[in-house]
CSV table of C-alpha atoms in Angstrom, one decimal:
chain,number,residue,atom,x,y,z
A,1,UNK,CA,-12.9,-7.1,6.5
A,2,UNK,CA,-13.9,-6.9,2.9
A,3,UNK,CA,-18.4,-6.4,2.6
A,4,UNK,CA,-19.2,-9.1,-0.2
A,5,UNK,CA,-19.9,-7.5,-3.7
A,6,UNK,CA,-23.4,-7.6,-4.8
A,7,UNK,CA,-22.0,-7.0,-8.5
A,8,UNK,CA,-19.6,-8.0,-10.5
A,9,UNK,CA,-16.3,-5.8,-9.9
A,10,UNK,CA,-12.9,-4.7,-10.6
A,11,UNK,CA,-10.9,-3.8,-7.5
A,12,UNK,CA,-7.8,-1.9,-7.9
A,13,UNK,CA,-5.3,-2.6,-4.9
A,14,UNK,CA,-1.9,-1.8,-3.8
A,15,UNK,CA,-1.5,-5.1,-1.6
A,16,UNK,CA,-3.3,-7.8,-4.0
A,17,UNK,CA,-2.2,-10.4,-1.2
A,18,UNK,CA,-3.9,-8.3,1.6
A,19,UNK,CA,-7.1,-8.2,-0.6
A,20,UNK,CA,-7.2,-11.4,-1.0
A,21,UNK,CA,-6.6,-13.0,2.6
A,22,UNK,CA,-9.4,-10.2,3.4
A,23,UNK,CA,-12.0,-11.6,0.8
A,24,UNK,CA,-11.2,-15.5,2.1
A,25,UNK,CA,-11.7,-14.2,5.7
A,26,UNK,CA,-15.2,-12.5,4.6
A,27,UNK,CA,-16.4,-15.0,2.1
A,28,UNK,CA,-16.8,-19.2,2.8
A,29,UNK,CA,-14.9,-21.4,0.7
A,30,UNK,CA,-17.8,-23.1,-0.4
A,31,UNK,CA,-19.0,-20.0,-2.3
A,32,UNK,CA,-15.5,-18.6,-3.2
A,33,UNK,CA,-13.2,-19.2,-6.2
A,34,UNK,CA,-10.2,-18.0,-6.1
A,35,UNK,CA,-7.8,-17.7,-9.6
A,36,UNK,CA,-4.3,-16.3,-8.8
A,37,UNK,CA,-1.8,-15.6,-11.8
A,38,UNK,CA,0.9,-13.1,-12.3
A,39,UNK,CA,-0.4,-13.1,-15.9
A,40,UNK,CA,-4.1,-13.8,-16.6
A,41,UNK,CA,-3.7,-16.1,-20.1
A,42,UNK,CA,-6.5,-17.7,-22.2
A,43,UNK,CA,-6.4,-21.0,-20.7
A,44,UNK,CA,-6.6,-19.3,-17.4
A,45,UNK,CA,-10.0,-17.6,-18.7
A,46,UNK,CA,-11.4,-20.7,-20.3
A,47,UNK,CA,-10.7,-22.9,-16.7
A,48,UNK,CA,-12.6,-19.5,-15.8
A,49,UNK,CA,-15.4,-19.5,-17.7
A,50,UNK,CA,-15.9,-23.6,-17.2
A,51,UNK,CA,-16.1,-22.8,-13.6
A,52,UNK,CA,-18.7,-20.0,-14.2
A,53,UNK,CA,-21.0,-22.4,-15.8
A,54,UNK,CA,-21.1,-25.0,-13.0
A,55,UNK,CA,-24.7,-24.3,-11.5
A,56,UNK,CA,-24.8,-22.6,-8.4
A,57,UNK,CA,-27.8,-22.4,-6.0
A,58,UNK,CA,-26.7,-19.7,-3.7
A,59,UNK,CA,-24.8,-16.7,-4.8
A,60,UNK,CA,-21.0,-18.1,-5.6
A,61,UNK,CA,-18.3,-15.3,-6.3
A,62,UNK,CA,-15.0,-15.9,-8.6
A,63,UNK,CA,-12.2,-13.7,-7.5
A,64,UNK,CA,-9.3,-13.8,-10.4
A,65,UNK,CA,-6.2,-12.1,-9.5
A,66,UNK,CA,-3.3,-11.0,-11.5
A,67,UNK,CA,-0.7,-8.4,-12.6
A,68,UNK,CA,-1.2,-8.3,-16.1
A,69,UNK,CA,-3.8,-9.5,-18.3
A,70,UNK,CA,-3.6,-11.2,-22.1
A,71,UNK,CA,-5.6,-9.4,-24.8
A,72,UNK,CA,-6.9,-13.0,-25.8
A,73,UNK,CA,-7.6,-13.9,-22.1
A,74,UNK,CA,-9.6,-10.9,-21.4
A,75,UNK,CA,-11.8,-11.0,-24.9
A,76,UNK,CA,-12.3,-14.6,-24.3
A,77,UNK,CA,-14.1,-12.9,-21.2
A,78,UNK,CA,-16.3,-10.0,-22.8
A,79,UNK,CA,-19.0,-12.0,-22.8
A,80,UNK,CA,-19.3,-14.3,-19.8
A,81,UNK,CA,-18.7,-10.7,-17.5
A,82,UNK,CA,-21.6,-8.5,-19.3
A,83,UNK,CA,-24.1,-11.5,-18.9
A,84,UNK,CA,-22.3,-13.8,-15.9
A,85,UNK,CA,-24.7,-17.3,-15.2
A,86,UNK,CA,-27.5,-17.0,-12.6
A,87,UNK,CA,-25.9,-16.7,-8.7
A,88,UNK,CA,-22.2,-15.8,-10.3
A,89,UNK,CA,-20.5,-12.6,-9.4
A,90,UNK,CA,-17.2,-11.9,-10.8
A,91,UNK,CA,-14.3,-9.8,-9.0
A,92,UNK,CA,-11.1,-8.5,-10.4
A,93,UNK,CA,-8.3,-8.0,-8.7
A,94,UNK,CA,-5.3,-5.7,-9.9
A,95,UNK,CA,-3.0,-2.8,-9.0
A,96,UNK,CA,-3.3,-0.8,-12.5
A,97,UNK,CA,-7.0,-0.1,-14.5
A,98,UNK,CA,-4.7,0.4,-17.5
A,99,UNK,CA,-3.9,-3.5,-17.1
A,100,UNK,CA,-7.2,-4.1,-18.7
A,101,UNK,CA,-9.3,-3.0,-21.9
A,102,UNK,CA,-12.0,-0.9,-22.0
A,103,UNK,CA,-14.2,-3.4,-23.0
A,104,UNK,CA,-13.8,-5.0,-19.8
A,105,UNK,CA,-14.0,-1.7,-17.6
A,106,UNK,CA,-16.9,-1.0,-19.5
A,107,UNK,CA,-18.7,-4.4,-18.2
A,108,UNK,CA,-17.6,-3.6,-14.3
A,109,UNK,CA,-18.1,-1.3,-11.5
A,110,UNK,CA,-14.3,-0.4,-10.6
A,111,UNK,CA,-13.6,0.3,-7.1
A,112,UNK,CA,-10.4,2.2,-6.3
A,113,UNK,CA,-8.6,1.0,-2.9
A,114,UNK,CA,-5.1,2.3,-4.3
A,115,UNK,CA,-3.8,5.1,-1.3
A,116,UNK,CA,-2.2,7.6,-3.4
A,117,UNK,CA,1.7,8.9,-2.0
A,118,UNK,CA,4.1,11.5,-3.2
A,119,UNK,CA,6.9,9.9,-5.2
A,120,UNK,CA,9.7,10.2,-3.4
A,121,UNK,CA,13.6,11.2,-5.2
A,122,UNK,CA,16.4,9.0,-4.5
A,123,UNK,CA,20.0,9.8,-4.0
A,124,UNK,CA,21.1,8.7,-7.5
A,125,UNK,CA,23.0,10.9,-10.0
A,126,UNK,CA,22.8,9.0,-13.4
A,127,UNK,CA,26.1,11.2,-14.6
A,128,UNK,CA,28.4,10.2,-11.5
A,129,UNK,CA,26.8,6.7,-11.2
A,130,UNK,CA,29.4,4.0,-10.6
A,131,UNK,CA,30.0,0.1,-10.2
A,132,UNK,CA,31.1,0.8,-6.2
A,133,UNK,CA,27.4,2.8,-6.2
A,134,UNK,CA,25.6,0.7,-7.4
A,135,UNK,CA,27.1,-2.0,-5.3
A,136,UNK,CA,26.9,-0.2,-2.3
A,137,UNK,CA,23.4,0.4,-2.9
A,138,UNK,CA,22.5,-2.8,-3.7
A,139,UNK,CA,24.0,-4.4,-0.4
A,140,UNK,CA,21.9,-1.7,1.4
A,141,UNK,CA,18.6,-2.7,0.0
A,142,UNK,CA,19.4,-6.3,0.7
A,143,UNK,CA,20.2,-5.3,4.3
A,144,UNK,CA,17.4,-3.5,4.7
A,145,UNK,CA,13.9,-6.0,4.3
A,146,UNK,CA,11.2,-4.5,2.8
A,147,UNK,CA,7.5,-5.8,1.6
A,148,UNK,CA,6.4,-6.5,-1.5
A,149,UNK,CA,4.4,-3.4,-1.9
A,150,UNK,CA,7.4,-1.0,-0.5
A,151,UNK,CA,9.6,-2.7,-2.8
A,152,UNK,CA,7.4,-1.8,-5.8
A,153,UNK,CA,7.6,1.3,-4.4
A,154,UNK,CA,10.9,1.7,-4.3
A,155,UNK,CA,10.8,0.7,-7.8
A,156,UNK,CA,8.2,3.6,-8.9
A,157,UNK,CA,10.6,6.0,-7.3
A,158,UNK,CA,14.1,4.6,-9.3
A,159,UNK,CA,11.7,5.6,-12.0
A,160,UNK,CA,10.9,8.6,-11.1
A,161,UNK,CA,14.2,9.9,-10.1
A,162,UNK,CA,15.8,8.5,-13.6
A,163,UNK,CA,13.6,9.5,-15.9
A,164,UNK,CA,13.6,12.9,-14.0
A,165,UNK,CA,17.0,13.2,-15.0
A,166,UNK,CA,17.3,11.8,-18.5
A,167,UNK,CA,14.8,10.3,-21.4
A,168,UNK,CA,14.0,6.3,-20.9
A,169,UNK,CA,15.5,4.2,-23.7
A,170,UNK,CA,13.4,1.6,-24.5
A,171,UNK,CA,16.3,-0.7,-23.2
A,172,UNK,CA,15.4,1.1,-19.8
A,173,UNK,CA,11.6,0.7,-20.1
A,174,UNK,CA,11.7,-3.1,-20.8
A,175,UNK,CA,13.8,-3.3,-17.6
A,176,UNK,CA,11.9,-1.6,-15.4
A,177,UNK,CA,8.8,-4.0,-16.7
A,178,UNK,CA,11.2,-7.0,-16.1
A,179,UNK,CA,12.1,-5.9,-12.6
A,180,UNK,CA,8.0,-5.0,-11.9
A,181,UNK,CA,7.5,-9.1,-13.0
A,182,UNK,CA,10.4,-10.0,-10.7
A,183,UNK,CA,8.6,-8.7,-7.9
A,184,UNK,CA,5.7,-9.4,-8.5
A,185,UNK,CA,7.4,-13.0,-8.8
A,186,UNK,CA,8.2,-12.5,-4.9
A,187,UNK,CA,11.9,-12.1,-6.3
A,188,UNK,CA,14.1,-10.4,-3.6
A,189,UNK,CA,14.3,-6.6,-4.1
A,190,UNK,CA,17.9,-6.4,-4.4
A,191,UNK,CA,17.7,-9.3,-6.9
A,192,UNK,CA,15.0,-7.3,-8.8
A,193,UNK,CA,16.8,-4.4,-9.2
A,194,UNK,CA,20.7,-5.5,-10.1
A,195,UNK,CA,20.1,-5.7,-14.3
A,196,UNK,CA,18.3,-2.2,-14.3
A,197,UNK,CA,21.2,-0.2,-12.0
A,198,UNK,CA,23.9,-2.2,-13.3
A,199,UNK,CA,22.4,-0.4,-16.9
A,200,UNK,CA,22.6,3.0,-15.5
A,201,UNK,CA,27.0,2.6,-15.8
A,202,UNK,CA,26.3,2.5,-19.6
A,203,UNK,CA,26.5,6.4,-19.5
């Protein structure tokens, strides 16, 4: 069970579902605010902010969490988070402290829940890589259920083992971020993953 903040924070998580069932269980709704986007946008922070400025008599905390955050969203912030209204405590919520600018680091304590884990090489040759492969592969991860966090993952390590192997195109790299949205999108991993293997028979 998650101890309630005393100051406003930024919280870097693997699971961001897990931390935020934990912080519902710990906190009561009454005080507890929860924003939940894949991308944090600057309607999302003004909504934010408006909420923030309702008076609050007993300490209330505002829990946003997201993937990725827009540069407009997160200046439109700035100030609200260095000097939040009386009783208000703000938590962030994200896997990556490279999703947000320095500005808003700066403004934070950052607490680091990530486990760290070897990257693990998987049994793909980008020279003998073929549409049978790929299919075959693609069948076995659909077979084979795994959770959100495994599957992103799984998608570290494709990265991992390809870029060990050749130099990322920026084709490449914009798939990869496409199939990190997908899951993050719940999308099934199999689904996730079809446009970026699929790519790898271009060689």
């Amino acid at each position: 069970m998650i101890k309630p903040y005393n100051f406003s924070t930024i919280i870097l998580a693997q699971d961001l579902e897990e931390q935020k069932l934990l912080l519902s269980e710990s906190i009561e709704s009454e005080f507890l605010s929860i924003y939940e986007v894949e991308e944090l946008k600057i309607d999302d922070a003004h909504n934010i902010i408006e909420e923030a400025y309702i008076a609050a008599s007993h300490t209330k905390y505002i829990a946003i969490f997201a993937y990725s955050f827009n540069i407009f969203a997160q200046n439109a912030l700035l100030k609200i988070l260095e000097e939040p209204p009386a009783n208000i405590i703000f938590l962030i919520f994200t896997n990556s402290r490279s999703a947000l600018l320095s500005t808003v680091c700066s403004r934070m304590q950052i607490v680091d829940l990530r486990q760290k884990r070897e990257l693990n090489t998987l049994p793909i040759d980008v020279k003998t890589i073929n549409i049978k492969k790929i299919y075959t592969l693609i069948k076995e991860i659909e077979s084979n259920p795994q959770s959100q966090q495994n599957s992103k993952e799984m998608l570290t390590d494709l990265l991992f083992t390809i870029s060990a192997q050749k130099k990322l195109d920026s084709l490449e790299l914009e798939l990869f971020r496409n199939a990190s949205h997908a899951l993050n999108s719940k999308l099934a991993p199999h689904l996730a993953f079809v446009a970026l293997l699929l790519n790898l028979c271009r060689y």
